Short mmCIF file of C-alpha atoms and ligand atoms in Angstrom, two decimals:
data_model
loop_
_atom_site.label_atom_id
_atom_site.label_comp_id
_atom_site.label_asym_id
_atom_site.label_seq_id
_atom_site.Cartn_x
_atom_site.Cartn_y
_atom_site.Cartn_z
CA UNK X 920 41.37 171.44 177.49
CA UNK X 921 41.73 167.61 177.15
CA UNK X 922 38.81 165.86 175.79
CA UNK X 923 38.55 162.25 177.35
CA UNK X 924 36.21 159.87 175.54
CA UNK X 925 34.26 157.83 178.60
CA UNK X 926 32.69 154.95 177.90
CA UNK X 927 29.34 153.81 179.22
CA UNK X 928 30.46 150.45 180.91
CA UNK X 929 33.94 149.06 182.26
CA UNK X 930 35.22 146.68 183.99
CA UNK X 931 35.20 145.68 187.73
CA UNK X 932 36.03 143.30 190.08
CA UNK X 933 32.61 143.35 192.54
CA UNK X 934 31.25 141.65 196.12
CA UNK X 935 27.63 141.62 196.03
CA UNK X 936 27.67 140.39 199.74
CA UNK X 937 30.26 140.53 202.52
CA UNK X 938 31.56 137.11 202.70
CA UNK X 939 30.55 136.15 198.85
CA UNK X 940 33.03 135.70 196.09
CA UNK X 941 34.71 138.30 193.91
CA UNK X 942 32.84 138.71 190.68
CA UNK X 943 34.57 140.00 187.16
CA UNK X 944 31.38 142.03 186.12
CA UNK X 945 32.45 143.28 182.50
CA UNK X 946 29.25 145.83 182.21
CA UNK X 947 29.13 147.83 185.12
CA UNK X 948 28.43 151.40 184.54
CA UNK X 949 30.52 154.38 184.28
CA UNK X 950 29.21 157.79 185.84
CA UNK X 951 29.15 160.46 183.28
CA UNK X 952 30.50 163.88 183.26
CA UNK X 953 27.02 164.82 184.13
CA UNK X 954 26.82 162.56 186.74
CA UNK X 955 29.36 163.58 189.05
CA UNK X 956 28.03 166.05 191.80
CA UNK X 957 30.33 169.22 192.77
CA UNK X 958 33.60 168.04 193.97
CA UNK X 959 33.74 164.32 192.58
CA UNK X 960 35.70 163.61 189.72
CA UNK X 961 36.41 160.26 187.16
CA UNK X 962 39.35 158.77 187.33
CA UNK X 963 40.31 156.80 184.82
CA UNK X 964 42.56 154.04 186.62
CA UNK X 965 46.40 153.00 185.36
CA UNK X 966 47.26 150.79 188.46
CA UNK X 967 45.60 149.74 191.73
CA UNK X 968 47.64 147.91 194.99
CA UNK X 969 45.87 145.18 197.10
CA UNK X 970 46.02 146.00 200.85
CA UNK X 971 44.82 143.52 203.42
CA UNK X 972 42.19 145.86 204.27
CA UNK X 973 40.60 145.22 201.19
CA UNK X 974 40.24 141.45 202.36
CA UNK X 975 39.20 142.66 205.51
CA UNK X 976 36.44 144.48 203.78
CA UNK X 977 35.78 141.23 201.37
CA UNK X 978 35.32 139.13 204.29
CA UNK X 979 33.63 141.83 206.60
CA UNK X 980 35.64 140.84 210.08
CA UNK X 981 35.79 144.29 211.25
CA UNK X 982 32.96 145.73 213.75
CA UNK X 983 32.24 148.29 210.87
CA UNK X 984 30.07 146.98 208.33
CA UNK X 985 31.43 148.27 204.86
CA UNK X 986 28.65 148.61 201.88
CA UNK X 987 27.73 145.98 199.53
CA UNK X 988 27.11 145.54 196.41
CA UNK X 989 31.26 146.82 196.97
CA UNK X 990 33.90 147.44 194.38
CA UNK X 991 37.24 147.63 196.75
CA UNK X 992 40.55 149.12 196.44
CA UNK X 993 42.34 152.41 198.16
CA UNK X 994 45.53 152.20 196.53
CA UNK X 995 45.04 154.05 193.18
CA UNK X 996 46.88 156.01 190.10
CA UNK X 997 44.80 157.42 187.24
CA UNK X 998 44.14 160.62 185.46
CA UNK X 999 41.39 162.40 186.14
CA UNK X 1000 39.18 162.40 182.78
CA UNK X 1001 36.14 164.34 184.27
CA UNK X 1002 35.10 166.69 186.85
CA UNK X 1003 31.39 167.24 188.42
CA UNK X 1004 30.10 170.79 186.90
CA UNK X 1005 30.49 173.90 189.72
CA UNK X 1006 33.38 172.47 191.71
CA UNK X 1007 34.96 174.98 193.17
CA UNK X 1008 38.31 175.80 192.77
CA UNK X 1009 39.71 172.44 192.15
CA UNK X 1010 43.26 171.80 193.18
CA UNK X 1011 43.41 169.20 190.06
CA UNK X 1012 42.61 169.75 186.65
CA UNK X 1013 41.38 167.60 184.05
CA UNK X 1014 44.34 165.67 182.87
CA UNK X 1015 46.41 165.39 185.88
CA UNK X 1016 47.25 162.14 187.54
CA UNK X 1017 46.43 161.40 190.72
CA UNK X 1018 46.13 158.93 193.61
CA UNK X 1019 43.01 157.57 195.21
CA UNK X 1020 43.63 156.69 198.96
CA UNK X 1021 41.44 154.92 202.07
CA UNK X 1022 40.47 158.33 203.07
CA UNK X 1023 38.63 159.68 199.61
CA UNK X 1024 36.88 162.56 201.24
CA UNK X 1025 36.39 164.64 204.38
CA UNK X 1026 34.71 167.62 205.23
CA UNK X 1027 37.81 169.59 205.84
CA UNK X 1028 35.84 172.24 208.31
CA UNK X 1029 34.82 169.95 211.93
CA UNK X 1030 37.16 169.93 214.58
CA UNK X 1031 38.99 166.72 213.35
CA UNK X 1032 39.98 168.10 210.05
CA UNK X 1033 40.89 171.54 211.16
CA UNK X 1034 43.26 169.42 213.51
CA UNK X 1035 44.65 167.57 210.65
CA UNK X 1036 43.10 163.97 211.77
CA UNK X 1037 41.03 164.76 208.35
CA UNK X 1038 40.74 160.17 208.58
CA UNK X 1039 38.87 160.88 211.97
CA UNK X 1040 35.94 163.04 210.16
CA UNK X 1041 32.17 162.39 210.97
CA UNK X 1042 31.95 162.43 207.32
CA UNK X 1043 34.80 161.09 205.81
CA UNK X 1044 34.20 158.42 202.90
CA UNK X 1045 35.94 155.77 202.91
CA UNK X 1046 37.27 154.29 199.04
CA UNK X 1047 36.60 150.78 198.69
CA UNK X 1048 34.69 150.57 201.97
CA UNK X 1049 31.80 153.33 202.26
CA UNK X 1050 32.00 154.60 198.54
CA UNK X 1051 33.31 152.47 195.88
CA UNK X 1052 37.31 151.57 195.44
CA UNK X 1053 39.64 151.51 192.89
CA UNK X 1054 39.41 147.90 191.50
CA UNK X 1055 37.83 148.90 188.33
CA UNK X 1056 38.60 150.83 184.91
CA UNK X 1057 37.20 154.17 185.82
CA UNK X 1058 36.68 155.43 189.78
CA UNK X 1059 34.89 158.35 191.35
CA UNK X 1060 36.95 160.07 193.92
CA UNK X 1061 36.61 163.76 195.30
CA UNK X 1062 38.98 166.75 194.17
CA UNK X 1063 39.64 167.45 197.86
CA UNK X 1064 41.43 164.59 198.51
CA UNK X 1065 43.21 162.82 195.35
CA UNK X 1066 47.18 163.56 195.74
CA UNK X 1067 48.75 164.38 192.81
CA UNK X 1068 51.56 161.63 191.94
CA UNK X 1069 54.91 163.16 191.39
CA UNK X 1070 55.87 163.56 187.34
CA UNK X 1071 57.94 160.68 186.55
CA UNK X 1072 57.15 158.25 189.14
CA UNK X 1073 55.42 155.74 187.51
CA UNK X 1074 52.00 155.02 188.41
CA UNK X 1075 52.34 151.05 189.69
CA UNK X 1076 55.42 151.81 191.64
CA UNK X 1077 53.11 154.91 193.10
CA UNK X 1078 50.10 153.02 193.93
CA UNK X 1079 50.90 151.31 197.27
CA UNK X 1080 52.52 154.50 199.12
CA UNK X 1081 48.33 155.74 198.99
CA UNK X 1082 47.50 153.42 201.78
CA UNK X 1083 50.35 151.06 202.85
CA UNK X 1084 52.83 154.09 202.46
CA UNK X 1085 51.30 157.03 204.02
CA UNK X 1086 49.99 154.38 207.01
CA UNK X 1087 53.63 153.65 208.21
CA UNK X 1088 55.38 156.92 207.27
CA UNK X 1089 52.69 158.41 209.57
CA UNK X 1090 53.18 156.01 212.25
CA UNK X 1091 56.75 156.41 212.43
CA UNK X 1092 56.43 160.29 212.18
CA UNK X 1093 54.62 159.89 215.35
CA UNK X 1094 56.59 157.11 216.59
CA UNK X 1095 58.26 159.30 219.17
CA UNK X 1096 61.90 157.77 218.28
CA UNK X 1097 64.75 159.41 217.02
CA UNK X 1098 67.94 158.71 214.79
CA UNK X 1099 69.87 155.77 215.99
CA UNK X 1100 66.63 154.19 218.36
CA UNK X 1101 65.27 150.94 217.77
CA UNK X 1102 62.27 150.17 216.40
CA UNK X 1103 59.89 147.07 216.22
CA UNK X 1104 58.30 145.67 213.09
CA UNK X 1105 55.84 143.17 213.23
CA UNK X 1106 54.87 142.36 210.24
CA UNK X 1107 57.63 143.72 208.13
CA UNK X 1108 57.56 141.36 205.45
CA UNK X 1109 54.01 142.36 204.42
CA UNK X 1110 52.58 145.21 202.52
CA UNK X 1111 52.60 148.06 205.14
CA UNK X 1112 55.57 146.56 206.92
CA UNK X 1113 58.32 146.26 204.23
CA UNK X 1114 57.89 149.79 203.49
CA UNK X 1115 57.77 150.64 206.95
CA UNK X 1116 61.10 148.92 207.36
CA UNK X 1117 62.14 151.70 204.23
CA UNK X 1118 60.57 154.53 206.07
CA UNK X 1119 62.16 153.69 209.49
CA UNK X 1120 65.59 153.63 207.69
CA UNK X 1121 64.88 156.49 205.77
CA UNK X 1122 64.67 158.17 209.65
CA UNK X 1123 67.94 156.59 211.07
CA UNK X 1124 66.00 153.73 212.90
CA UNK X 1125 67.87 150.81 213.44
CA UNK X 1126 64.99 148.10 212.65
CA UNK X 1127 64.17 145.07 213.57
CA UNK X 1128 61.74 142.63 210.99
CA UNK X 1129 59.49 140.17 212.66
CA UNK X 1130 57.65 138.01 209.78
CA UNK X 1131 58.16 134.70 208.49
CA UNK X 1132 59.15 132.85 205.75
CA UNK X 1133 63.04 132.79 204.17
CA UNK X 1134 61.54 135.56 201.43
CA UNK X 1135 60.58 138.08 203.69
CA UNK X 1136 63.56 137.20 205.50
CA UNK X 1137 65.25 137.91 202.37
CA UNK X 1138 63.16 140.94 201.62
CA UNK X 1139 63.49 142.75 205.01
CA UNK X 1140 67.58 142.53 205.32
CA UNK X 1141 67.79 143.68 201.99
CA UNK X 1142 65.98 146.52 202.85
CA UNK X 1143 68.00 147.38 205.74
CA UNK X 1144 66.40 145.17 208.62
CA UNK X 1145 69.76 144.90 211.15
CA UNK X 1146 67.66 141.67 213.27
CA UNK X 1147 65.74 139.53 211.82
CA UNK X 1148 62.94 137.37 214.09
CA UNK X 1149 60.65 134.52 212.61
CA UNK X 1150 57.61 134.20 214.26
CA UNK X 1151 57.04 130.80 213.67
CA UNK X 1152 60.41 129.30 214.52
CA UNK X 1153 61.46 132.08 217.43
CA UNK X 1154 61.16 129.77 220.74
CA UNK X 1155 61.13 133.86 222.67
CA UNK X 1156 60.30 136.73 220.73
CA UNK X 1157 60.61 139.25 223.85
CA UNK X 1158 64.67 137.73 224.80
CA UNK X 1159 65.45 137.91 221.01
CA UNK X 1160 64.72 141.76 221.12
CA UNK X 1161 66.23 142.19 223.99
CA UNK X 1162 69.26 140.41 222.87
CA UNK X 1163 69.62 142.30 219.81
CA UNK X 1164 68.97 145.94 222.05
CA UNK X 1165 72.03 145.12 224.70
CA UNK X 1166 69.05 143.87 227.25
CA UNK X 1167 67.17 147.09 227.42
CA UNK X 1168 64.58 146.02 224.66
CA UNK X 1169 63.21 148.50 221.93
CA UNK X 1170 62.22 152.22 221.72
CA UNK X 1171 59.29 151.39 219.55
CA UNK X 1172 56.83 148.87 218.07
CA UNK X 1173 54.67 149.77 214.85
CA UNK X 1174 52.59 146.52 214.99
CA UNK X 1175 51.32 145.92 210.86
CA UNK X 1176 50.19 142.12 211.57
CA UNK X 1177 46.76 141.84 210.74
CA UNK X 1178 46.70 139.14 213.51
CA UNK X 1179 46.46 140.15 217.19
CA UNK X 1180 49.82 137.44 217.72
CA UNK X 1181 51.46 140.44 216.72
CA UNK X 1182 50.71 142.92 219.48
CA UNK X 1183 51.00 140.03 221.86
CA UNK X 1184 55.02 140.49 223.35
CA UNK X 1185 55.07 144.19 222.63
CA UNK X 1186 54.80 145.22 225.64
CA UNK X 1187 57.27 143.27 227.07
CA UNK X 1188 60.25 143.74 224.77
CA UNK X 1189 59.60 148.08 224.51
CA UNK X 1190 62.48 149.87 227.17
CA UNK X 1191 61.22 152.19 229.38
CA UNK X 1192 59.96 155.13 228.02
CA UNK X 1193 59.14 153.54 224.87
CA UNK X 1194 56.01 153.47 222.18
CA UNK X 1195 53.48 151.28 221.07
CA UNK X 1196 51.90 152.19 217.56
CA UNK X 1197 48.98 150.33 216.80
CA UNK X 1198 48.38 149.93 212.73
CA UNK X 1199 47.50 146.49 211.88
CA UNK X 1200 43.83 145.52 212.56
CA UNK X 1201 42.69 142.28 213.87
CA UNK X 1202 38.47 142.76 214.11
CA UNK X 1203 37.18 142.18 217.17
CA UNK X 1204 40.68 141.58 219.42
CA UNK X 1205 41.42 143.40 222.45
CA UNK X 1206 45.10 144.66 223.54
CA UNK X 1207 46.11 142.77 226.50
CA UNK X 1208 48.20 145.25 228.55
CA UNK X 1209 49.39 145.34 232.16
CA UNK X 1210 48.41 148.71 233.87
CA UNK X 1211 50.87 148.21 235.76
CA UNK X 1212 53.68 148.19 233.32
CA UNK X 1213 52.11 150.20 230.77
CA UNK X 1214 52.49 152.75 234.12
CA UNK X 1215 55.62 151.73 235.60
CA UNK X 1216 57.58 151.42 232.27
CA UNK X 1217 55.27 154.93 230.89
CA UNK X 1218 54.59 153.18 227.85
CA UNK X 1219 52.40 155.29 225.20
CA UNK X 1220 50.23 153.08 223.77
CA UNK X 1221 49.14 154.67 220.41
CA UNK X 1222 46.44 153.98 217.48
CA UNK X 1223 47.70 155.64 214.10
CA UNK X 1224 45.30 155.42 211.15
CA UNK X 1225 45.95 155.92 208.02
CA UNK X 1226 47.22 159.48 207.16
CA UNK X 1227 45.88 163.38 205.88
CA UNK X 1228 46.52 164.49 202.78
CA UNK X 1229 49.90 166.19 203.65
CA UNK X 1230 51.07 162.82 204.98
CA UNK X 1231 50.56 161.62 201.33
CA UNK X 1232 51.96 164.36 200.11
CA UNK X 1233 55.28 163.44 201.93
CA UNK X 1234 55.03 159.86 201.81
CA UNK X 1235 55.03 159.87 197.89
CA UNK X 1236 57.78 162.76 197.57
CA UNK X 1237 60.15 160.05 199.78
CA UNK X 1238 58.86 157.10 197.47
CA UNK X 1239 59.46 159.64 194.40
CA UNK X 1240 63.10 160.52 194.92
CA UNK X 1241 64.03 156.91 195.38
CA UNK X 1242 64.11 156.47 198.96
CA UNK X 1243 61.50 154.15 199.74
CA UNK X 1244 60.73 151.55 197.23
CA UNK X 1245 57.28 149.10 196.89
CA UNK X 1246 58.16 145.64 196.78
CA UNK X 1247 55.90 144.82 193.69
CA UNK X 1248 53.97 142.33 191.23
CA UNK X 1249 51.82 142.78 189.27
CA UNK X 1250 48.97 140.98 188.32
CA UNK X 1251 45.50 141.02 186.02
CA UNK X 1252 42.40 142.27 188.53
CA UNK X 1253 40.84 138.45 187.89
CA UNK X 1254 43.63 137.12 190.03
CA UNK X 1255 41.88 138.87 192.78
CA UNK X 1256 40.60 136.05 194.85
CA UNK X 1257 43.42 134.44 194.23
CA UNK X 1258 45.65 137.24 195.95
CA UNK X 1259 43.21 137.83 199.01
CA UNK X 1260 44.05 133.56 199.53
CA UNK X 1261 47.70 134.35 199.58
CA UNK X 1262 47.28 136.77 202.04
CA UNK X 1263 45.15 134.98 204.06
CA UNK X 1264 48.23 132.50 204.21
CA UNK X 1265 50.51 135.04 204.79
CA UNK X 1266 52.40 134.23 201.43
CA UNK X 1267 52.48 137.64 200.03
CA UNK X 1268 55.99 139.41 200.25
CA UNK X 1269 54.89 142.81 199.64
CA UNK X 1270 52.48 144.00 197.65
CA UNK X 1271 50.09 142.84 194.55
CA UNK X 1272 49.75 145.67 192.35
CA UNK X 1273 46.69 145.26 189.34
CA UNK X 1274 47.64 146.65 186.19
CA UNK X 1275 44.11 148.45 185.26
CA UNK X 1276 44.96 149.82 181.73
CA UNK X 1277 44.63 147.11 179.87
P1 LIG V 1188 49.89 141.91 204.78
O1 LIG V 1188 49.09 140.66 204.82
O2 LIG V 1188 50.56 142.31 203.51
O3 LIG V 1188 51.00 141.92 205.92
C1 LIG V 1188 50.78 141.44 207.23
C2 LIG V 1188 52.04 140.69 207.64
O4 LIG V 1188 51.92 140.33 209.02
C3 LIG V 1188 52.24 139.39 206.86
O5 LIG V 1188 53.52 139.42 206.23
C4 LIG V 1188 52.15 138.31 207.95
O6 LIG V 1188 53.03 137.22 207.70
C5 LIG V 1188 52.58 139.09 209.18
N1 LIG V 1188 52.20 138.52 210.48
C6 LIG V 1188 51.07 137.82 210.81
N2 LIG V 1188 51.14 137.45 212.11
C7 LIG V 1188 52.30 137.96 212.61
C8 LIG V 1188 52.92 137.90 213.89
N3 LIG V 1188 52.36 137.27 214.92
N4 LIG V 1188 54.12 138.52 214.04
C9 LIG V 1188 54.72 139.16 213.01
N5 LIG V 1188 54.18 139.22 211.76
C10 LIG V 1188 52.97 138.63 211.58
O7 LIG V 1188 48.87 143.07 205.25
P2 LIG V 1188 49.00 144.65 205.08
O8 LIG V 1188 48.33 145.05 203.81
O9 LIG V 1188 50.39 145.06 205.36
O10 LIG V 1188 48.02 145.14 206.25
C11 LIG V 1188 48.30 144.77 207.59
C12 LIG V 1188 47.19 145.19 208.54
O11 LIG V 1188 47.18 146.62 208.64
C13 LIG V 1188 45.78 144.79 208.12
O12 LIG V 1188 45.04 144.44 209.28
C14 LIG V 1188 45.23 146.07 207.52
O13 LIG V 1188 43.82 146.15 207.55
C15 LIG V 1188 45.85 147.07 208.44
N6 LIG V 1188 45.92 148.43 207.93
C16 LIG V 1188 45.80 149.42 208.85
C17 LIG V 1188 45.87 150.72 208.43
C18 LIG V 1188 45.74 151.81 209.42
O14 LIG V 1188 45.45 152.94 209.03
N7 LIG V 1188 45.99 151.58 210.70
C19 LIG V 1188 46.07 151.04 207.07
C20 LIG V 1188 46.22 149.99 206.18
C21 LIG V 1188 46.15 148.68 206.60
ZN1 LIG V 1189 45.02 149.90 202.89
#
């Protein structure tokens, strides 16, 4: 049995209030062994992504309030260095290294969870939102729900598939498309969307990127984007599409823009028959969409959140054998603030990825 030494303090990067600035807080305490109830355990953390929900959180512009004092992050790798005394039958052992994703616990027994929508859970707690995240040294998490991270995959490349990964893979699983359709990406230059652009190809979508900027450009062809649409410079998003689809338009949209511009020409450049997958998540904007077209077209218009634990599951094994690769750099946790402003401008190609071991 592996014998971790834990020390009494670490390292965090903290919000005392929503809207307040991101602290460095170099004493903040580490739960003990004997701290953890049944079912949590310590994770000692090797690498942590930065997802736009974590700004979101930062900032508070969603109509859910998240907790403050709050540590973020939902994208982690670590071992697990201690677990709470009588958890029962643990599916990880002390020693193994696992992920920490949005959705760190859920009850596993109501009606949502039985039904696999485990992220739709009266109780579910929410990492880096509701309970506290994975920008730190050491982070509680819950034995239910950490996914174990493939052997060999190494634990930065990992840590984005735990939220940005499983979000897309999901949505496209239930994209209702098949080989050879085309699907819409707006967004696809960012976090969730350039692996989405992976995951769609790793399907036989044919995709097409809308983003901006000549490095996402550059980003989403190289990933196998056939079309690519700038937002900014495009003087018709909705003829582009249906240029590039021989007029009929597209067989699917998964919308990642954190901006409600995104969702704005869906609906007009989907075929007949087509889907709508909601991901990205503007606060407090509504979806503008005809009845009567959403009817006469029988458009599904679709919300997909996150993902369960089996979507993790298969979202890493895809990331693991080399089929879907996170766009990465990396950078020290007190470049935080600095990251959530490059988002904010929409100058992040990919991800940010801390390095937490040092
Ligand atoms: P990101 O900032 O990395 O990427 C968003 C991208 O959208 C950027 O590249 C930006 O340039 C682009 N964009 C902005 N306006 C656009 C427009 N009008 N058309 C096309 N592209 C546009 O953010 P991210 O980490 O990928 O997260 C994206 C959103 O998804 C956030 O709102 C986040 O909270 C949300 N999210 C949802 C889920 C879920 O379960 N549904 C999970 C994770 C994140
Ligand atoms: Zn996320």
């Amino acid at each position: 049995m592996p014998n971790f030494q834990i020390p009494q303090v670490q390292k965090v990067a903290i919000v005392q209030k929503t809207g307040g600035t991101i602290e460095i807080q170099k004493d903040y305490p580490v739960r003990q062994q004997n701290q953890l109830a049944p079912g949590e355990c310590l994770i000692k953390m090797e690498a942590s992504g930065c997802c736009h929900t974590d700004l979101h959180a930062a900032i508070g512009d969603w109509p859910i309030a998240p907790m403050t004092p709050l540590i973020g992050g939902h994208e982690g790798v670590g071992i697990v260095v201690a677990i709470g005394s009588n958890t029962n039958a643990s599916p990880v052992q002390l020693g193994d290294r696992v992920g920490i994703k949005w959705l760190a616990d859920s009850c596993l027994n109501c009606e949502d969870c039985r039904k696999g929508r485990e992220q739709n859970c009266a109780s579910a707690k929410l990492s880096g939102y509701t309970v506290d995240g994975t920008f730190a040294e050491y982070a509680v998490s819950y034995v239910n729900h950490v996914t174990p991270i493939p052997e060999g995959f190494p634990s930065d490349a990992a840590a984005s598939i735990l939220c940005a990964g499983v979000t897309v893979y999901r949505a496209i699983k239930y994209s209702q498309t098949s080989a050879g359709d085309w699907i819409v990406l707006p967004g696809a230059g960012g976090g969730l969307g350039h692996l989405a652009v992976q995951y769609a190809r790793a399907r036989g979508l044919r995709v097409i990127a809308i983003d901006s900027g000549a490095e996402k450009k550059k980003l989403t062809l190289s990933l196998g984007a056939e079309v690519w649409i700038d937002f900014k410079e495009s003087k018709d998003i909705v003829a582009d599409v249906r240029l590039a689809t021989g007029g009929y338009g597209a067989h699917s949209a998964v919308v990642t823009a954190a901006h409600s511009s995104g969702y704005t020409q869906a609906l007009d450049y989907l075929r007949p028959g087509a889907t709508l997958m909601a991901v990205g998540l503007p606060g407090t904007s509504t979806l503008n969409a005809s009845i009567f077209f959403t009817v006469f077209k029988s458009i599904s218009i679709l919300g997909s959140y996150v993902g369960n634990r089996q979507d993790a599951r298969e979202a890493l094994d895809l990331a693991a054998r080399g089929k879907v690769k996170v766009h990465f750099i990396t950078k020290d946790l007190k470049e935080l603030q600095n990251v959530y402003d490059g988002m904010a401008a929409g100058k992040v190609a990919g991800r940010v990825v801390f390095d937490l071991k040092k």
